[in-house]
């Protein structure tokens, strides 16, 4: 249960920051801008063969969860290592490495889900959309876990926090634009679509929009869980070999 | 491995260490080395720190003090040599050592958004302290922090932050405390305050290893010091003996500062 204190520390810091306008805006401002710009601008058009705003809102949840879960862990670890030295406190503690990794990633899951629900709540208030299914909630949870664990690995890997912008610009941003958040992947040329559909955010978007459990759903869930577990394993190993 | 140790007779005479049982090694370094790329930062460092001692690490900028401090804390892995802390192998048995030592870094790495009380409590919980509530009250009393306990760290002065930083390290009742430049950038009165805290900790049996730029600090606090230059250990001895080893010319005062300049050349890298 030692992981709980690592998790609790992150939650305390999140609680302190979340009341600050700048923090909440940096967490959800971009997804909300996407929601309102595309929702108001394209909401009446038949892009997806159904309610576009509902399609968009569920895609925006995927983006929000990905960004926030990833940022929570990657920034906490990298800034804690290089700027504030706060990560030293964690790494010098007697808590086992896997428990540190687990506690940190759980904090990423909470922030990712929290911000995802806030954005969906705003979408629900301003647009004509339905509630999300229990399967979508499960998908959001697994997505948050996957990207939170990925953020940990990246946070431990980078040599300075500025290197995070490379991941943001070359991985997260392309996924945001291409992975089916704004339009169906099937609209893309087939060869691009066949690559894009294998990326984690595409899988998340597909899951969030699905209501019925089926073999492909289980396969998608399994892939995300495996990515998350692989990142946790990698993170634990990186922590064991950690040397400044 | 040969260690240049202060004799027990001298220690007793100096009045700083009064008990022979203190000559139990808490830290032993044997030919410790570290290289970053092609740059050898530390080369064959060997010395030991005894139980109850306040041991100083002196050297100019770039001498390798911070790297050595990080190696001892476990933040950096050495490339060569052996290190033993409290009888445990510092590399292979790090998990045994972690609950027994505390580190006060040079930078304030307290979580600035938290209050003093929150920062201390969560640290204690992470370090597995039983009865954290009682221990927290004790430490707030000991460090006269009660009036500040609900204040956020970011609103504390530099001196008070340093006080909290040391209080946090002591919360776990460590057997071995490492302080990296504990009074750097502080006003003289606060430095004296911190010195009192360090001396009281040593009196209560905590072994202390500190790095410092201030010769007056080393002279006031340390029973022995290690002099480091360009990653090489120049000498390990008592401040008094080091002063005696240096030839004083006309117009110079016999002090640790003069010895430091003469032995280490005043600058590095």
XYZ file of C-alpha atoms in Angstrom:
513
model
C 0.000 0.000 0.000
C 3.028 2.333 -0.024
C 2.091 3.412 -3.548
C -0.881 5.153 -1.994
C 1.324 7.898 -0.495
C 3.009 8.542 -3.837
C -0.437 8.781 -5.394
C -1.727 10.939 -2.531
C 1.184 13.349 -2.850
C 0.381 13.856 -6.516
C -3.305 14.326 -5.686
C -2.487 16.923 -3.035
C -0.434 18.862 -5.563
C -3.189 18.503 -8.171
C -5.765 19.740 -5.661
C -3.604 22.785 -4.906
C -3.122 23.596 -8.578
C -6.552 22.790 -9.929
C -8.173 25.810 -8.328
C -5.862 28.055 -10.278
C -7.384 29.404 -13.451
C -4.214 28.982 -15.493
C -3.934 25.302 -14.631
C -7.493 24.350 -15.494
C -7.325 26.337 -18.710
C -4.054 24.739 -19.787
C -5.641 21.350 -19.100
C -8.888 21.758 -21.000
C -8.671 24.961 -23.020
C -7.415 23.394 -26.233
C -9.974 20.553 -26.276
C -12.772 23.030 -25.524
C -11.616 25.286 -28.339
C -11.688 22.307 -30.697
C -15.137 21.394 -29.433
C -16.648 24.818 -29.932
C -14.829 25.675 -33.170
C -15.634 22.411 -34.943
C -18.933 21.863 -33.149
C -20.331 25.275 -34.084
C -18.634 25.448 -37.469
C -19.323 21.945 -38.735
C -22.049 20.719 -36.399
C -24.807 20.867 -39.021
C -22.891 18.989 -41.703
C -23.160 15.316 -42.459
C -19.546 14.245 -42.022
C -19.985 11.029 -40.098
C -23.371 9.823 -41.314
C -24.919 10.796 -37.981
C -24.761 13.460 -35.260
C -21.367 15.084 -35.900
C -21.235 16.968 -32.597
C -21.726 13.717 -30.708
C -18.952 12.128 -32.793
C -16.762 15.154 -32.130
C -17.482 15.325 -28.394
C -16.452 11.695 -27.912
C -13.319 12.302 -29.954
C -12.529 15.343 -27.813
C -12.794 13.186 -24.680
C -10.116 10.910 -26.163
C -7.828 13.875 -26.798
C -8.413 15.408 -23.368
C -7.745 12.154 -21.526
C -4.623 11.481 -23.571
C -3.174 14.977 -23.088
C -3.911 15.223 -19.380
C -2.869 11.719 -18.382
C 0.346 12.075 -20.364
C 1.129 15.563 -19.068
C 0.422 14.685 -15.446
C 3.100 12.007 -15.301
C 5.602 13.281 -17.873
C 5.704 16.787 -16.397
C 5.635 15.637 -12.781
C 8.625 13.374 -13.387
C 10.679 15.533 -15.760
C 10.176 18.891 -14.022
C 10.587 17.141 -10.677
C 13.896 15.761 -11.900
C 15.359 18.825 -13.577
C 13.826 21.991 -12.102
C 12.410 21.467 -8.638
C 14.323 18.379 -7.491
C 11.087 17.038 -6.003
C 11.498 13.718 -7.781
C 14.636 13.145 -5.669
C 12.413 12.914 -2.611
C 10.407 10.160 -4.234
C 13.335 8.209 -5.608
C 15.270 8.327 -2.318
C 12.287 7.041 -0.367
C 12.172 3.413 0.775
C 9.132 2.754 -1.429
C 9.718 0.031 -3.992
C 10.195 1.189 -7.560
C 7.133 -0.567 -8.956
C 5.005 1.044 -6.263
C 6.380 4.496 -7.125
C 5.549 3.902 -10.778
C 2.091 2.586 -9.918
C 1.271 5.525 -7.609
C 2.421 8.093 -10.150
C 0.534 6.467 -13.009
C -2.647 6.253 -10.961
C -2.449 10.011 -10.427
C -2.247 10.402 -14.204
C -5.321 8.217 -14.591
C -7.288 10.394 -12.169
C -6.310 13.668 -13.847
C -6.962 12.252 -17.316
C -10.427 10.975 -16.403
C -11.330 14.069 -14.417
C -10.515 16.443 -17.258
C -12.145 14.140 -19.797
C -15.407 14.215 -17.855
C -15.212 18.000 -17.384
C -14.893 18.484 -21.144
C -17.705 16.041 -21.885
C -19.823 17.782 -19.263
C -19.302 21.110 -21.033
C -20.175 19.467 -24.371
C -23.318 17.970 -22.828
C -24.398 21.379 -21.520
C -23.916 23.267 -24.782
C -24.711 20.692 -27.472
C -27.372 18.086 -28.122
C -25.473 14.930 -27.229
C -26.300 11.734 -25.338
C -24.628 10.370 -22.206
C -21.627 8.127 -22.605
C -21.962 4.371 -22.143
C -20.377 2.335 -19.327
C -18.119 0.828 -21.987
C -16.956 4.329 -22.915
C -16.161 5.006 -19.233
C -14.088 1.812 -19.167
C -12.366 2.904 -22.381
C -11.573 6.306 -20.865
C -10.100 4.628 -17.792
C -7.907 2.299 -19.844
C -6.878 5.126 -22.146
C -5.869 7.262 -19.153
C -3.851 4.339 -17.792
C -2.113 3.764 -21.121
C -1.120 7.403 -21.691
C -0.263 8.007 -18.048
C 2.163 5.072 -18.115
C 3.596 6.310 -21.416
C 4.101 9.760 -19.872
C 6.066 8.214 -17.027
C 8.460 6.481 -19.390
C 8.929 9.646 -21.426
C 9.397 11.733 -18.255
C 12.121 9.360 -17.078
C 13.742 9.119 -20.504
C 14.143 12.784 -21.505
C 17.318 14.683 -20.700
C 15.472 17.942 -20.167
C 11.802 18.925 -19.939
C 12.009 20.782 -23.272
C 12.425 17.426 -24.989
C 8.797 16.735 -24.056
C 7.764 19.157 -26.790
C 9.217 16.686 -29.317
C 6.831 14.022 -28.061
C 3.972 16.510 -28.047
C 4.700 17.724 -31.572
C 5.648 14.441 -33.217
C 3.407 11.943 -31.427
C 0.506 13.497 -29.530
C -0.365 16.285 -31.959
C -0.429 14.047 -35.072
C -2.536 11.532 -33.143
C -4.882 14.354 -32.116
C -5.430 15.353 -35.737
C -5.397 12.003 -37.532
C -6.708 9.371 -35.115
C -10.414 9.841 -35.717
C -11.214 12.540 -33.178
C -12.495 15.018 -35.774
C -13.448 12.765 -38.681
C -13.713 9.015 -39.307
C -10.408 7.320 -40.110
C -12.155 5.746 -43.117
C -12.142 9.212 -44.740
C -8.348 9.000 -44.997
C -6.594 7.301 -47.920
C -6.629 3.566 -47.260
C -2.879 3.149 -46.777
C -2.698 5.976 -44.236
C -5.850 4.781 -42.502
C -4.435 1.269 -42.090
C -1.480 2.728 -40.148
C -3.463 5.322 -38.213
C -6.064 2.836 -36.962
C -3.361 0.949 -35.071
C -2.331 3.976 -32.983
C -3.526 4.085 -29.356
C -5.726 7.175 -29.739
C -7.532 5.587 -32.726
C -8.258 2.552 -30.567
C -9.494 4.799 -27.747
C -11.758 6.784 -30.098
C -13.182 3.585 -31.499
C -13.886 2.246 -27.989
C -15.459 5.462 -26.694
C -17.952 5.412 -29.576
C -18.857 1.739 -29.185
C -21.855 0.646 -27.135
C -21.692 -3.119 -27.571
C -19.037 -5.513 -26.310
C -17.641 -7.763 -28.992
C -14.428 -9.592 -29.895
C -12.878 -6.542 -31.541
C -13.661 -4.459 -28.451
C -11.885 -6.943 -26.196
C -8.970 -6.961 -28.584
C -8.772 -3.145 -28.485
C -8.993 -3.114 -24.682
C -6.276 -5.770 -24.473
C -3.949 -3.794 -26.739
C -4.269 -0.642 -24.609
C -3.783 -2.562 -21.365
C -0.714 -4.282 -22.797
C 0.783 -0.940 -23.887
C 0.139 0.457 -20.391
C 1.604 -2.582 -18.623
C 4.651 -2.570 -20.909
C 5.220 1.099 -20.034
C 4.873 0.365 -16.298
C 7.414 -2.437 -16.616
C 9.762 -0.207 -18.590
C 9.314 2.645 -16.106
C 10.116 0.367 -13.171
C 13.279 -0.792 -14.908
C 14.288 2.766 -15.744
C 13.840 3.703 -12.105
C 16.013 0.768 -10.998
C 18.782 1.915 -13.341
C 18.204 5.609 -12.545
C 21.382 7.660 -12.227
C 21.743 11.430 -12.493
C 42.611 0.880 1.986
C 44.360 3.408 4.179
C 42.396 6.053 5.901
C 43.742 9.233 7.351
C 41.894 9.262 10.619
C 41.961 11.674 13.450
C 43.352 9.955 16.539
C 40.948 9.346 19.361
C 43.268 11.182 21.738
C 43.104 14.302 19.610
C 39.386 13.969 19.279
C 38.994 13.793 23.033
C 41.356 16.700 23.502
C 39.410 18.806 21.049
C 36.273 18.092 23.040
C 34.292 17.570 19.884
C 34.103 13.801 20.117
C 34.082 12.402 23.611
C 33.517 8.696 23.131
C 35.742 6.058 21.506
C 32.699 4.093 20.387
C 32.158 6.831 17.812
C 34.938 5.332 15.716
C 32.524 2.956 14.057
C 32.399 3.620 10.335
C 29.089 4.885 9.008
C 30.362 5.646 5.528
C 33.319 3.988 3.806
C 34.381 4.846 0.289
C 36.990 2.699 -1.398
C 38.426 3.917 -4.713
C 35.139 5.412 -5.838
C 35.202 6.886 -9.334
C 32.790 8.517 -11.735
C 33.160 9.529 -15.360
C 30.732 11.515 -17.509
C 31.634 10.850 -21.130
C 35.384 11.406 -21.315
C 35.450 13.654 -18.265
C 36.555 11.936 -15.075
C 34.677 13.749 -12.333
C 35.878 11.619 -9.419
C 38.999 9.494 -9.223
C 39.758 6.799 -6.644
C 38.103 8.518 -3.697
C 38.685 6.682 -0.415
C 37.823 7.851 3.075
C 35.531 6.989 5.922
C 33.151 8.835 8.177
C 32.740 7.621 11.738
C 29.670 7.340 13.880
C 28.685 10.630 15.521
C 31.081 12.661 13.430
C 30.377 15.870 11.543
C 32.427 15.383 8.416
C 32.939 18.141 5.867
C 33.528 17.901 2.148
C 35.416 20.915 0.859
C 36.449 21.885 -2.610
C 36.134 24.648 -5.154
C 33.449 24.732 -7.844
C 33.792 21.785 -10.183
C 35.768 19.715 -7.675
C 33.172 16.938 -7.739
C 31.498 17.603 -4.378
C 27.944 17.444 -5.678
C 28.657 14.299 -7.700
C 30.156 12.614 -4.660
C 27.202 13.693 -2.556
C 24.789 12.275 -5.140
C 26.723 9.011 -5.271
C 26.504 8.621 -1.508
C 22.773 9.401 -1.467
C 22.179 6.925 -4.288
C 21.006 9.445 -6.875
C 24.046 8.750 -9.034
C 25.686 5.396 -9.637
C 29.497 5.285 -9.439
C 31.517 3.676 -12.237
C 34.098 2.092 -9.960
C 34.956 1.367 -6.345
C 32.933 0.255 -3.349
C 30.795 2.238 -0.945
C 29.520 0.993 2.362
C 26.892 2.862 4.385
C 26.035 1.670 7.892
C 27.541 -1.691 6.973
C 25.478 -2.160 3.821
C 26.775 -2.206 0.271
C 25.535 1.116 -1.094
C 24.836 -0.267 -4.570
C 23.517 -3.757 -3.912
C 21.733 -3.081 -0.624
C 20.343 0.381 -1.303
C 16.860 -0.588 -0.145
C 18.281 -1.382 3.323
C 20.031 1.975 3.458
C 17.179 4.206 2.276
C 15.211 4.269 5.565
C 18.386 5.004 7.548
C 19.690 8.075 5.750
C 18.338 11.506 4.854
C 19.503 14.052 2.357
C 19.139 17.825 2.467
C 19.806 19.074 -1.064
C 21.290 22.416 -1.933
C 18.147 23.539 -3.731
C 14.851 23.819 -1.929
C 13.005 20.768 -3.229
C 9.999 21.094 -0.963
C 6.661 21.055 -2.776
C 6.064 24.805 -2.848
C 2.278 24.544 -3.197
C 1.941 22.576 0.055
C 1.841 23.983 3.554
C 4.707 23.198 5.924
C 2.530 20.710 7.751
C 1.369 18.987 4.553
C 4.891 18.778 3.129
C 6.259 17.237 6.323
C 3.338 14.859 6.761
C 3.422 13.459 3.227
C 7.203 13.032 3.418
C 6.828 11.148 6.677
C 4.147 8.940 5.163
C 6.285 8.216 2.103
C 9.109 7.223 4.448
C 6.786 4.942 6.382
C 6.855 6.745 9.733
C 4.515 5.203 12.262
C 2.511 7.679 14.358
C 3.178 10.483 11.936
C 0.852 12.815 13.868
C 2.950 12.582 17.045
C 6.248 12.789 15.191
C 5.036 15.808 13.234
C 4.168 17.621 16.468
C 7.607 16.760 17.868
C 9.414 18.102 14.833
C 7.276 21.263 14.685
C 8.209 21.891 18.334
C 11.874 21.037 17.858
C 12.267 23.352 14.885
C 9.905 26.047 16.238
C 7.693 25.719 13.186
C 4.272 25.757 14.832
C 3.544 29.338 13.769
C 4.334 28.479 10.160
C 2.724 25.066 9.855
C -0.243 26.299 7.800
C 1.826 28.550 5.586
C 2.578 27.463 2.033
C 6.247 26.756 1.379
C 6.300 29.293 -1.474
C 5.509 32.045 1.051
C 8.387 31.215 3.395
C 11.689 33.082 3.491
C 14.860 31.352 2.275
C 16.034 30.756 5.829
C 12.726 29.335 6.964
C 12.522 27.074 3.901
C 15.974 25.725 4.728
C 14.812 25.100 8.279
C 11.810 23.145 7.006
C 14.060 21.235 4.613
C 16.269 20.109 7.501
C 13.222 19.397 9.675
C 11.856 17.174 6.906
C 15.120 15.242 6.749
C 15.133 14.758 10.520
C 11.517 13.602 10.597
C 12.636 10.049 9.842
C 15.246 10.088 12.657
C 18.066 9.205 10.259
C 21.277 7.611 11.486
C 23.215 9.357 8.744
C 22.361 12.846 7.474
C 23.798 14.361 4.329
C 23.638 18.114 3.782
C 24.644 19.708 0.501
C 25.746 23.307 1.132
C 23.279 23.730 4.010
C 23.748 27.472 4.510
C 24.498 28.721 1.024
C 22.903 32.104 0.320
C 21.587 32.608 3.845
C 21.969 35.603 6.125
C 24.618 35.288 8.876
C 22.077 35.014 11.725
C 20.236 32.225 9.923
C 23.534 30.440 9.235
C 24.225 30.472 12.968
C 20.755 29.134 13.561
C 21.330 26.264 11.115
C 24.725 25.560 12.677
C 23.068 25.178 16.073
C 20.612 22.713 14.588
C 23.455 20.679 13.027
C 25.481 20.659 16.244
C 22.449 19.563 18.253
C 21.774 16.758 15.792
C 25.342 15.547 16.123
C 25.035 15.690 19.907
C 21.982 13.471 19.690
C 24.057 10.854 17.836
C 23.322 11.564 14.181
C 26.336 11.211 11.914
C 26.550 14.192 9.585
C 28.218 14.571 6.218
C 28.105 18.042 4.742
C 29.565 19.836 1.796
C 30.306 23.509 2.082
C 32.003 26.446 0.437
C 32.352 28.273 3.719
C 35.579 27.653 5.597
C 34.239 29.202 8.802
C 31.383 26.729 8.636
C 33.747 23.780 8.209
C 35.951 25.013 11.034
C 33.030 25.594 13.362
C 31.177 22.340 12.681
C 33.440 19.610 11.344
C 35.679 17.249 13.274
C 37.312 16.214 10.013
C 37.182 17.430 6.457
C 38.020 15.988 3.055
C 39.595 18.290 0.491
C 38.635 17.621 -3.088
C 40.236 19.148 -6.167
C 39.443 18.253 -9.778
C 37.882 15.024 -8.604
C 40.936 13.946 -6.643
C 41.057 13.641 -2.872
C 43.836 15.943 -1.694
C 43.637 15.334 2.056
C 41.441 14.077 4.897
C 42.185 15.462 8.313
C 41.003 17.698 11.117
C 40.714 21.396 10.244
C 43.468 22.163 12.792
C 45.873 19.644 11.260
C 45.184 20.903 7.757
C 45.952 24.440 8.865
C 49.232 23.243 10.422
C 50.277 21.477 7.220
C 50.308 24.692 5.226
C 53.311 26.974 5.262
C 52.178 30.466 6.171
C 54.109 33.353 4.668
C 54.352 36.898 5.965
C 51.069 38.744 6.123
C 48.973 35.596 5.916
C 46.740 34.342 8.691
C 46.775 30.687 9.658
C 43.235 29.669 8.836
C 41.344 26.972 6.988
C 40.618 29.504 4.259
C 44.334 30.133 3.702
C 44.982 26.380 3.743
C 42.113 25.845 1.305
C 43.540 28.373 -1.149
C 47.073 27.027 -0.814
C 46.144 23.356 -1.092
C 43.387 23.588 -3.656
C 44.564 26.543 -5.661
C 41.395 28.487 -5.137
C 39.809 27.515 -8.404
C 39.095 24.485 -10.451
C 38.039 23.208 -13.864
